[in-house]
Amino acid sequence: DKAGHKHFMAKEIAEQPGVIGQALSHYMSDTGEILLPGEGVDFTQIDRITMVACGTAAYACLTAKYWFEQIARIPVEVDVASEFRYREPPIPGRTLALFVSQSGETADTLAALRYCEGKAQTILSVVNVPESSIARESDLTLPIYAGVEVGVASTKAFTCQLTVLFMLALKAAQQRGALSDEAFADHVSALRGLPSVINAALEKNGEIRDAAQKLSHAQDVLFLGRGRMFPMAHEAALKLKEISYIHAEAYASGELKHGPIALIDENMPVVVLAPYDTLFDKTVSNMQEVMARKGKVILISDSEGLAEASEGVWATIEMPRISEALGPILYAIPSQLLAYHTAVAKGTDVDQPRNLAKSVTVE
Ligand code: F6R
């Protein structure tokens, strides 16, 4: 049932304020304590986290790496499962192995988990399907409470994965004494505001559809982001390619001049993900390098960012303000909607893109 939407993907995008609220209420008490199921995890006994997943779930891991490293001060390694399993990496003691999967059945991720069995201190999984193989074979499972996801392109599962991973990073930071009480409380209050901020982002649908109309004529699109927005640039590019069949690539903004800038001309739209945060000026200077070469820029930022940097850009999408840490969860929304409306404009099969399956149970 698409609940009045044209596609499951549209419905699932629209459900995000509600399901993120669900995920928050499962892991956060009224007093702002982060609660993990069962025995939880003792992060004082962990020196390192190895995160393994595929596709969109791997981009959730890459985003979480910023949180675990910057907020909880735990070194994190992220790998796509198909590479991890055949590299046979050494797993030092006091490693937490963390697997992220919507379906909980992805063959490569499950094989990577089995590789870690008996080698890692603890096997933790973040899944949407609690009765899945990956959940069953983990020491501890954190369900994301996104509800059934039908659209092949993952949307609400991704933002719920991020929400749960962020709470896990906060828990880790607290246990390890890496955060002041005040900083912890600030993160909790930002988390509580997340559903309404996501709602405000969904209200930008019209602006995003206009930008998508322009993108729908492109052959290739480049996505740029810095810091926490770098994995999001990858996720935005993946969403666009899988449902609109437009070739898209993501680069860290700072890498632009090390090669990809050679691609820039008036036919290559560049989507820049740049909330007005500590990295904003750096990203904008990369964006200006694009515009100096006639590149057409779609700038996704907030009111402050757009006031400072929207001159001469091709299109803008205005997001609400959000704490720096939670930026990626919010910027997932325009990334998803941009892909969605581009695909609708092109007339592709949004919910069942060619060659793709919802659950990849073969390698
Ligand atoms: C992209 C997408 C895929 C999955 C990947 C992993 O929109 O849905 O990239 O994220 O196949 O699937 P799960 O999370 O079920 O392990």
Short mmCIF file of C-alpha atoms and ligand atoms in Angstrom, two decimals:
data_model
loop_
_atom_site.label_atom_id
_atom_site.label_comp_id
_atom_site.label_asym_id
_atom_site.label_seq_id
_atom_site.Cartn_x
_atom_site.Cartn_y
_atom_site.Cartn_z
CA ASP A 1 0.00 0.00 0.00
CA LYS A 2 1.52 3.26 -1.14
CA ALA A 3 -0.70 5.37 1.15
CA GLY A 4 -1.60 7.81 -1.58
CA HIS A 5 1.95 8.16 -2.92
CA LYS A 6 2.89 7.42 -6.51
CA HIS A 7 5.73 5.15 -5.48
CA PHE A 8 6.87 3.21 -2.42
CA MET A 9 10.04 5.25 -2.49
CA ALA A 10 8.05 8.50 -2.10
CA LYS A 11 6.07 6.97 0.74
CA GLU A 12 9.20 5.75 2.49
CA ILE A 13 10.92 9.11 2.11
CA ALA A 14 7.88 10.79 3.64
CA GLU A 15 7.81 8.33 6.55
CA GLN A 16 11.21 9.38 7.82
CA PRO A 17 10.18 11.86 10.54
CA GLY A 18 7.96 9.16 12.06
CA VAL A 19 10.35 6.23 11.85
CA ILE A 20 13.31 8.27 13.08
CA GLY A 21 11.10 9.26 16.00
CA GLN A 22 10.46 5.53 16.61
CA ALA A 23 14.16 4.73 16.56
CA LEU A 24 14.84 7.57 18.98
CA SER A 25 12.15 6.46 21.39
CA HIS A 26 13.52 2.90 21.46
CA TYR A 27 17.02 3.97 22.43
CA MET A 28 16.54 7.16 24.42
CA SER A 29 14.84 7.56 27.79
CA ASP A 30 12.80 10.60 28.79
CA THR A 31 15.78 11.85 30.73
CA GLY A 32 18.01 11.61 27.66
CA GLU A 33 19.84 8.43 28.63
CA ILE A 34 20.92 6.19 25.73
CA LEU A 35 19.64 2.66 26.35
CA LEU A 36 21.05 -0.37 24.55
CA PRO A 37 19.32 -3.76 24.62
CA GLY A 38 20.62 -6.62 26.77
CA GLU A 39 24.05 -6.18 28.24
CA GLY A 40 24.83 -3.40 25.77
CA VAL A 41 28.47 -2.84 24.84
CA ASP A 42 31.30 -1.92 27.18
CA PHE A 43 33.18 0.60 25.08
CA THR A 44 35.87 0.99 27.72
CA GLN A 45 36.99 -2.52 26.69
CA ILE A 46 37.12 -1.64 22.98
CA ASP A 47 40.13 -0.09 21.25
CA ARG A 48 38.88 -0.17 17.71
CA ILE A 49 35.75 -0.66 15.59
CA THR A 50 35.64 -2.47 12.29
CA MET A 51 32.50 -1.63 10.33
CA VAL A 52 31.43 -3.74 7.37
CA ALA A 53 28.46 -3.39 5.00
CA CYS A 54 27.46 -3.01 1.34
CA GLY A 55 26.04 -0.15 -0.72
CA THR A 56 23.98 2.41 1.14
CA ALA A 57 24.60 0.66 4.45
CA ALA A 58 28.34 1.09 3.85
CA TYR A 59 27.78 4.83 3.44
CA ALA A 60 26.00 4.82 6.78
CA CYS A 61 29.14 3.21 8.21
CA LEU A 62 31.41 5.81 6.61
CA THR A 63 29.30 8.55 8.13
CA ALA A 64 29.35 6.87 11.54
CA LYS A 65 33.14 6.72 11.36
CA TYR A 66 33.16 10.52 11.75
CA TRP A 67 30.97 10.25 14.83
CA PHE A 68 32.88 7.42 16.52
CA GLU A 69 36.21 9.06 15.84
CA GLN A 70 35.37 12.71 16.51
CA ILE A 71 32.89 12.33 19.34
CA ALA A 72 33.89 9.05 21.02
CA ARG A 73 37.60 9.09 20.01
CA ILE A 74 37.58 5.44 18.90
CA PRO A 75 39.50 4.57 15.72
CA VAL A 76 37.21 3.08 13.08
CA GLU A 77 37.88 1.14 9.93
CA VAL A 78 35.14 0.81 7.33
CA ASP A 79 35.10 -1.72 4.55
CA VAL A 80 32.69 -2.97 1.94
CA ALA A 81 31.94 -6.59 2.75
CA SER A 82 33.03 -8.04 -0.59
CA GLU A 83 36.53 -6.61 -0.09
CA PHE A 84 36.78 -7.30 3.62
CA ARG A 85 36.01 -11.00 3.44
CA TYR A 86 38.63 -11.88 0.84
CA ARG A 87 41.38 -9.69 2.25
CA GLU A 88 41.34 -11.78 5.43
CA PRO A 89 42.34 -8.80 7.55
CA PRO A 90 43.91 -9.33 10.97
CA ILE A 91 41.46 -8.53 13.77
CA PRO A 92 43.39 -7.30 16.83
CA GLY A 93 42.02 -8.02 20.32
CA ARG A 94 39.56 -5.51 21.79
CA THR A 95 37.97 -4.94 18.37
CA LEU A 96 34.24 -4.44 18.03
CA ALA A 97 33.01 -5.79 14.69
CA LEU A 98 29.92 -3.89 13.58
CA PHE A 99 27.75 -4.98 10.64
CA VAL A 100 25.06 -2.79 9.13
CA SER A 101 22.36 -4.23 6.87
CA GLN A 102 18.78 -3.32 6.12
CA SER A 103 17.75 -6.85 5.11
CA GLY A 104 20.16 -8.68 7.40
CA GLU A 105 20.58 -11.22 4.60
CA THR A 106 23.23 -9.70 2.32
CA ALA A 107 25.54 -12.60 1.45
CA ASP A 108 28.84 -10.72 1.56
CA THR A 109 28.02 -8.99 4.84
CA LEU A 110 27.00 -12.29 6.41
CA ALA A 111 30.22 -13.94 5.20
CA ALA A 112 32.25 -11.07 6.67
CA LEU A 113 30.43 -11.52 9.97
CA ARG A 114 31.24 -15.23 9.99
CA TYR A 115 34.87 -14.41 9.29
CA CYS A 116 34.93 -12.23 12.43
CA GLU A 117 33.32 -14.85 14.65
CA GLY A 118 35.79 -15.92 17.28
CA LYS A 119 38.21 -13.16 16.26
CA ALA A 120 36.45 -9.99 17.40
CA GLN A 121 35.59 -9.19 21.00
CA THR A 122 31.95 -8.58 20.19
CA ILE A 123 29.84 -8.89 17.04
CA LEU A 124 27.24 -6.20 16.85
CA SER A 125 24.73 -5.67 14.07
CA VAL A 126 22.45 -2.82 13.12
CA VAL A 127 19.61 -4.28 11.05
CA ASN A 128 16.06 -3.55 9.99
CA VAL A 129 14.88 -7.17 10.05
CA PRO A 130 15.40 -8.52 13.58
CA GLU A 131 14.79 -12.14 12.62
CA SER A 132 17.40 -12.05 9.82
CA SER A 133 20.52 -14.21 9.59
CA ILE A 134 22.87 -11.34 10.41
CA ALA A 135 20.85 -10.50 13.52
CA ARG A 136 20.71 -14.14 14.63
CA GLU A 137 24.45 -14.61 14.32
CA SER A 138 25.41 -11.46 16.23
CA ASP A 139 26.22 -11.16 19.93
CA LEU A 140 24.02 -8.09 20.07
CA THR A 141 21.58 -6.63 17.56
CA LEU A 142 20.32 -3.07 17.40
CA PRO A 143 17.13 -2.96 15.31
CA ILE A 144 16.56 0.33 13.50
CA TYR A 145 12.72 0.27 13.61
CA ALA A 146 12.31 1.68 10.10
CA GLY A 147 9.43 -0.67 9.26
CA VAL A 148 9.25 -2.65 6.03
CA GLU A 149 11.16 -1.00 3.18
CA VAL A 150 9.76 -1.95 -0.22
CA GLY A 151 11.48 0.45 -2.63
CA VAL A 152 14.69 -1.11 -3.90
CA ALA A 153 16.55 2.12 -3.26
CA SER A 154 17.10 2.36 0.47
CA THR A 155 15.85 5.60 2.06
CA LYS A 156 14.26 5.38 5.49
CA ALA A 157 16.47 2.44 6.48
CA PHE A 158 19.51 4.60 5.77
CA THR A 159 18.45 7.52 7.98
CA CYS A 160 17.34 5.13 10.74
CA GLN A 161 20.72 3.35 10.53
CA LEU A 162 22.39 6.73 10.92
CA THR A 163 20.19 7.68 13.85
CA VAL A 164 20.94 4.44 15.71
CA LEU A 165 24.66 4.64 14.92
CA PHE A 166 24.76 8.20 16.20
CA MET A 167 23.17 7.16 19.49
CA LEU A 168 25.67 4.31 19.74
CA ALA A 169 28.54 6.77 19.22
CA LEU A 170 27.10 9.00 21.94
CA LYS A 171 26.87 6.04 24.30
CA ALA A 172 30.47 5.14 23.52
CA ALA A 173 31.59 8.72 24.09
CA GLN A 174 29.84 8.83 27.43
CA GLN A 175 31.29 5.53 28.65
CA ARG A 176 34.77 6.60 27.65
CA GLY A 177 34.47 10.03 29.23
CA ALA A 178 35.04 11.67 25.87
CA LEU A 179 32.15 14.15 26.17
CA SER A 180 31.27 16.74 28.78
CA ASP A 181 27.77 16.47 30.27
CA GLU A 182 26.91 19.70 28.54
CA ALA A 183 28.05 18.52 25.11
CA PHE A 184 26.18 15.24 25.63
CA ALA A 185 23.00 17.14 26.51
CA ASP A 186 23.39 19.31 23.40
CA HIS A 187 23.58 16.21 21.19
CA VAL A 188 20.53 14.70 22.89
CA SER A 189 18.50 17.84 22.38
CA ALA A 190 19.55 18.03 18.72
CA LEU A 191 18.48 14.39 18.32
CA ARG A 192 15.09 15.12 19.85
CA GLY A 193 14.57 17.88 17.30
CA LEU A 194 15.49 15.64 14.39
CA PRO A 195 11.98 14.51 13.33
CA SER A 196 10.76 18.10 13.04
CA VAL A 197 13.88 19.22 11.18
CA ILE A 198 13.42 16.31 8.75
CA ASN A 199 9.81 17.41 8.30
CA ALA A 200 10.96 20.90 7.40
CA ALA A 201 13.36 19.41 4.84
CA LEU A 202 10.52 17.41 3.27
CA GLU A 203 8.63 20.66 2.80
CA LYS A 204 11.34 21.74 0.34
CA ASN A 205 9.99 19.15 -2.09
CA GLY A 206 9.03 21.76 -4.70
CA GLU A 207 12.45 23.38 -4.76
CA ILE A 208 14.07 19.97 -5.04
CA ARG A 209 11.75 18.94 -7.87
CA ASP A 210 12.73 22.06 -9.81
CA ALA A 211 16.41 21.26 -9.41
CA ALA A 212 15.73 17.64 -10.42
CA GLN A 213 14.02 18.82 -13.59
CA LYS A 214 17.31 20.44 -14.58
CA LEU A 215 19.35 17.39 -13.59
CA SER A 216 17.17 15.07 -15.63
CA HIS A 217 18.80 16.31 -18.86
CA ALA A 218 22.34 15.58 -17.67
CA GLN A 219 24.49 12.65 -18.78
CA ASP A 220 26.85 12.85 -15.82
CA VAL A 221 26.58 14.49 -12.42
CA LEU A 222 29.25 15.12 -9.84
CA PHE A 223 28.50 15.32 -6.10
CA LEU A 224 30.87 17.12 -3.76
CA GLY A 225 31.04 17.13 0.02
CA ARG A 226 33.62 17.56 2.74
CA GLY A 227 33.93 15.86 6.13
CA ARG A 228 30.65 14.25 7.15
CA MET A 229 29.12 15.35 3.86
CA PHE A 230 31.61 13.26 1.88
CA PRO A 231 29.88 9.90 2.55
CA MET A 232 26.58 11.68 1.91
CA ALA A 233 27.84 12.81 -1.49
CA HIS A 234 28.49 9.12 -2.24
CA GLU A 235 25.04 8.15 -1.08
CA ALA A 236 23.44 10.91 -3.17
CA ALA A 237 25.36 9.75 -6.24
CA LEU A 238 24.37 6.13 -5.64
CA LYS A 239 20.68 7.04 -5.29
CA LEU A 240 20.78 9.05 -8.52
CA LYS A 241 22.50 6.36 -10.56
CA GLU A 242 20.43 3.46 -9.35
CA ILE A 243 17.02 4.94 -10.05
CA SER A 244 17.55 7.53 -12.81
CA TYR A 245 20.40 5.69 -14.62
CA ILE A 246 22.35 8.94 -14.86
CA HIS A 247 26.05 8.44 -14.33
CA ALA A 248 27.01 10.08 -11.07
CA GLU A 249 30.18 10.23 -9.05
CA ALA A 250 31.11 11.61 -5.67
CA TYR A 251 34.32 13.27 -4.63
CA ALA A 252 35.62 14.81 -1.47
CA SER A 253 35.59 18.54 -2.32
CA GLY A 254 39.29 18.77 -1.57
CA GLU A 255 40.06 16.08 -4.15
CA LEU A 256 38.54 18.08 -6.99
CA LYS A 257 41.76 19.65 -8.13
CA HIS A 258 43.57 16.32 -8.04
CA GLY A 259 41.81 15.12 -11.17
CA PRO A 260 38.04 15.36 -11.51
CA ILE A 261 38.11 19.10 -12.19
CA ALA A 262 39.23 18.15 -15.71
CA LEU A 263 35.67 16.89 -16.31
CA ILE A 264 34.01 20.20 -15.52
CA ASP A 265 32.27 22.11 -18.30
CA GLU A 266 28.80 23.53 -18.91
CA ASN A 267 27.42 20.01 -19.42
CA MET A 268 28.45 18.63 -16.06
CA PRO A 269 26.14 19.64 -13.22
CA VAL A 270 27.79 19.58 -9.81
CA VAL A 271 25.73 19.12 -6.66
CA VAL A 272 27.43 20.62 -3.62
CA LEU A 273 26.35 19.50 -0.13
CA ALA A 274 27.46 22.32 2.15
CA PRO A 275 25.74 23.11 5.43
CA TYR A 276 26.98 26.34 7.02
CA ASP A 277 29.45 24.67 9.38
CA THR A 278 33.17 24.78 10.13
CA LEU A 279 34.02 23.34 6.71
CA PHE A 280 31.70 25.61 4.72
CA ASP A 281 34.30 28.10 3.47
CA LYS A 282 36.56 25.33 2.22
CA THR A 283 33.74 23.62 0.33
CA VAL A 284 32.61 26.92 -1.17
CA SER A 285 36.06 27.68 -2.44
CA ASN A 286 36.01 24.32 -4.26
CA MET A 287 32.57 25.19 -5.61
CA GLN A 288 33.91 28.45 -6.98
CA GLU A 289 36.63 26.54 -8.81
CA VAL A 290 33.81 24.61 -10.50
CA MET A 291 31.93 27.78 -11.45
CA ALA A 292 35.08 29.40 -12.83
CA ARG A 293 35.12 26.51 -15.34
CA LYS A 294 31.49 27.06 -16.32
CA GLY A 295 30.28 24.16 -14.18
CA LYS A 296 26.62 24.39 -13.23
CA VAL A 297 26.18 24.15 -9.49
CA ILE A 298 23.22 23.00 -7.43
CA LEU A 299 24.02 24.23 -3.94
CA ILE A 300 22.33 22.50 -1.00
CA SER A 301 22.85 24.56 2.13
CA ASP A 302 20.93 26.50 4.80
CA SER A 303 19.83 30.13 4.91
CA GLU A 304 23.22 31.35 6.20
CA GLY A 305 25.14 29.35 3.61
CA LEU A 306 22.93 30.41 0.74
CA ALA A 307 23.09 34.07 1.79
CA GLU A 308 26.86 33.87 1.60
CA ALA A 309 27.47 31.74 -1.46
CA SER A 310 24.53 31.37 -3.81
CA GLU A 311 25.56 34.07 -6.27
CA GLY A 312 25.94 32.65 -9.75
CA VAL A 313 24.81 29.11 -8.91
CA TRP A 314 22.39 27.23 -11.18
CA ALA A 315 19.93 26.20 -8.47
CA THR A 316 19.71 26.22 -4.69
CA ILE A 317 17.99 23.97 -2.18
CA GLU A 318 17.52 25.43 1.27
CA MET A 319 17.73 23.14 4.27
CA PRO A 320 16.91 24.07 7.86
CA ARG A 321 19.76 24.67 10.31
CA ILE A 322 20.96 21.63 12.24
CA SER A 323 23.76 20.73 14.64
CA GLU A 324 27.00 20.04 12.83
CA ALA A 325 27.07 16.38 13.91
CA LEU A 326 23.58 15.55 12.64
CA GLY A 327 24.03 17.27 9.28
CA PRO A 328 24.33 14.02 7.30
CA ILE A 329 20.96 12.69 8.50
CA LEU A 330 19.23 15.87 7.34
CA TYR A 331 21.08 16.12 4.02
CA ALA A 332 20.00 12.58 3.17
CA ILE A 333 16.53 14.01 2.49
CA PRO A 334 17.38 16.33 -0.43
CA SER A 335 19.75 13.63 -1.74
CA GLN A 336 16.89 11.12 -1.88
CA LEU A 337 14.33 13.56 -3.25
CA LEU A 338 16.69 14.82 -5.92
CA ALA A 339 17.20 11.27 -7.18
CA TYR A 340 13.50 10.51 -6.89
CA HIS A 341 12.27 13.52 -8.87
CA THR A 342 14.99 13.09 -11.48
CA ALA A 343 13.89 9.49 -12.02
CA VAL A 344 10.22 10.53 -12.19
CA ALA A 345 11.10 13.23 -14.74
CA LYS A 346 12.93 10.61 -16.80
CA GLY A 347 10.12 8.08 -16.46
CA THR A 348 12.25 5.26 -15.08
CA ASP A 349 10.91 2.53 -12.80
CA VAL A 350 11.56 4.12 -9.42
CA ASP A 351 10.62 1.23 -7.14
CA GLN A 352 12.05 -1.55 -9.29
CA PRO A 353 15.13 -0.20 -11.06
CA ARG A 354 16.52 -2.44 -13.77
CA ASN A 355 19.09 -5.08 -12.79
CA LEU A 356 18.63 -4.54 -9.05
CA ALA A 357 17.19 -6.69 -6.26
CA LYS A 358 16.10 -5.55 -2.81
CA SER A 359 18.10 -8.19 -1.02
CA VAL A 360 21.38 -9.48 -2.45
CA THR A 361 21.70 -13.00 -1.10
CA VAL A 362 24.25 -14.20 -3.63
CA GLU A 363 27.75 -12.82 -3.93
C1 F6R B 1 20.97 1.20 -2.39
C2 F6R B 1 20.69 -0.08 -1.76
C3 F6R B 1 21.81 -1.09 -1.69
C4 F6R B 1 21.82 -1.76 -0.32
C5 F6R B 1 22.85 -2.89 -0.26
C6 F6R B 1 22.96 -3.50 1.12
O1 F6R B 1 19.86 2.03 -2.37
O2 F6R B 1 19.63 -0.31 -1.29
O3 F6R B 1 23.04 -0.51 -1.97
O4 F6R B 1 22.09 -0.78 0.64
O5 F6R B 1 22.52 -3.88 -1.19
O6 F6R B 1 21.75 -4.09 1.50
P1 F6R B 1 21.46 -4.44 3.00
O7 F6R B 1 21.42 -3.16 3.77
O8 F6R B 1 20.15 -5.16 3.00
O9 F6R B 1 22.60 -5.30 3.49
#
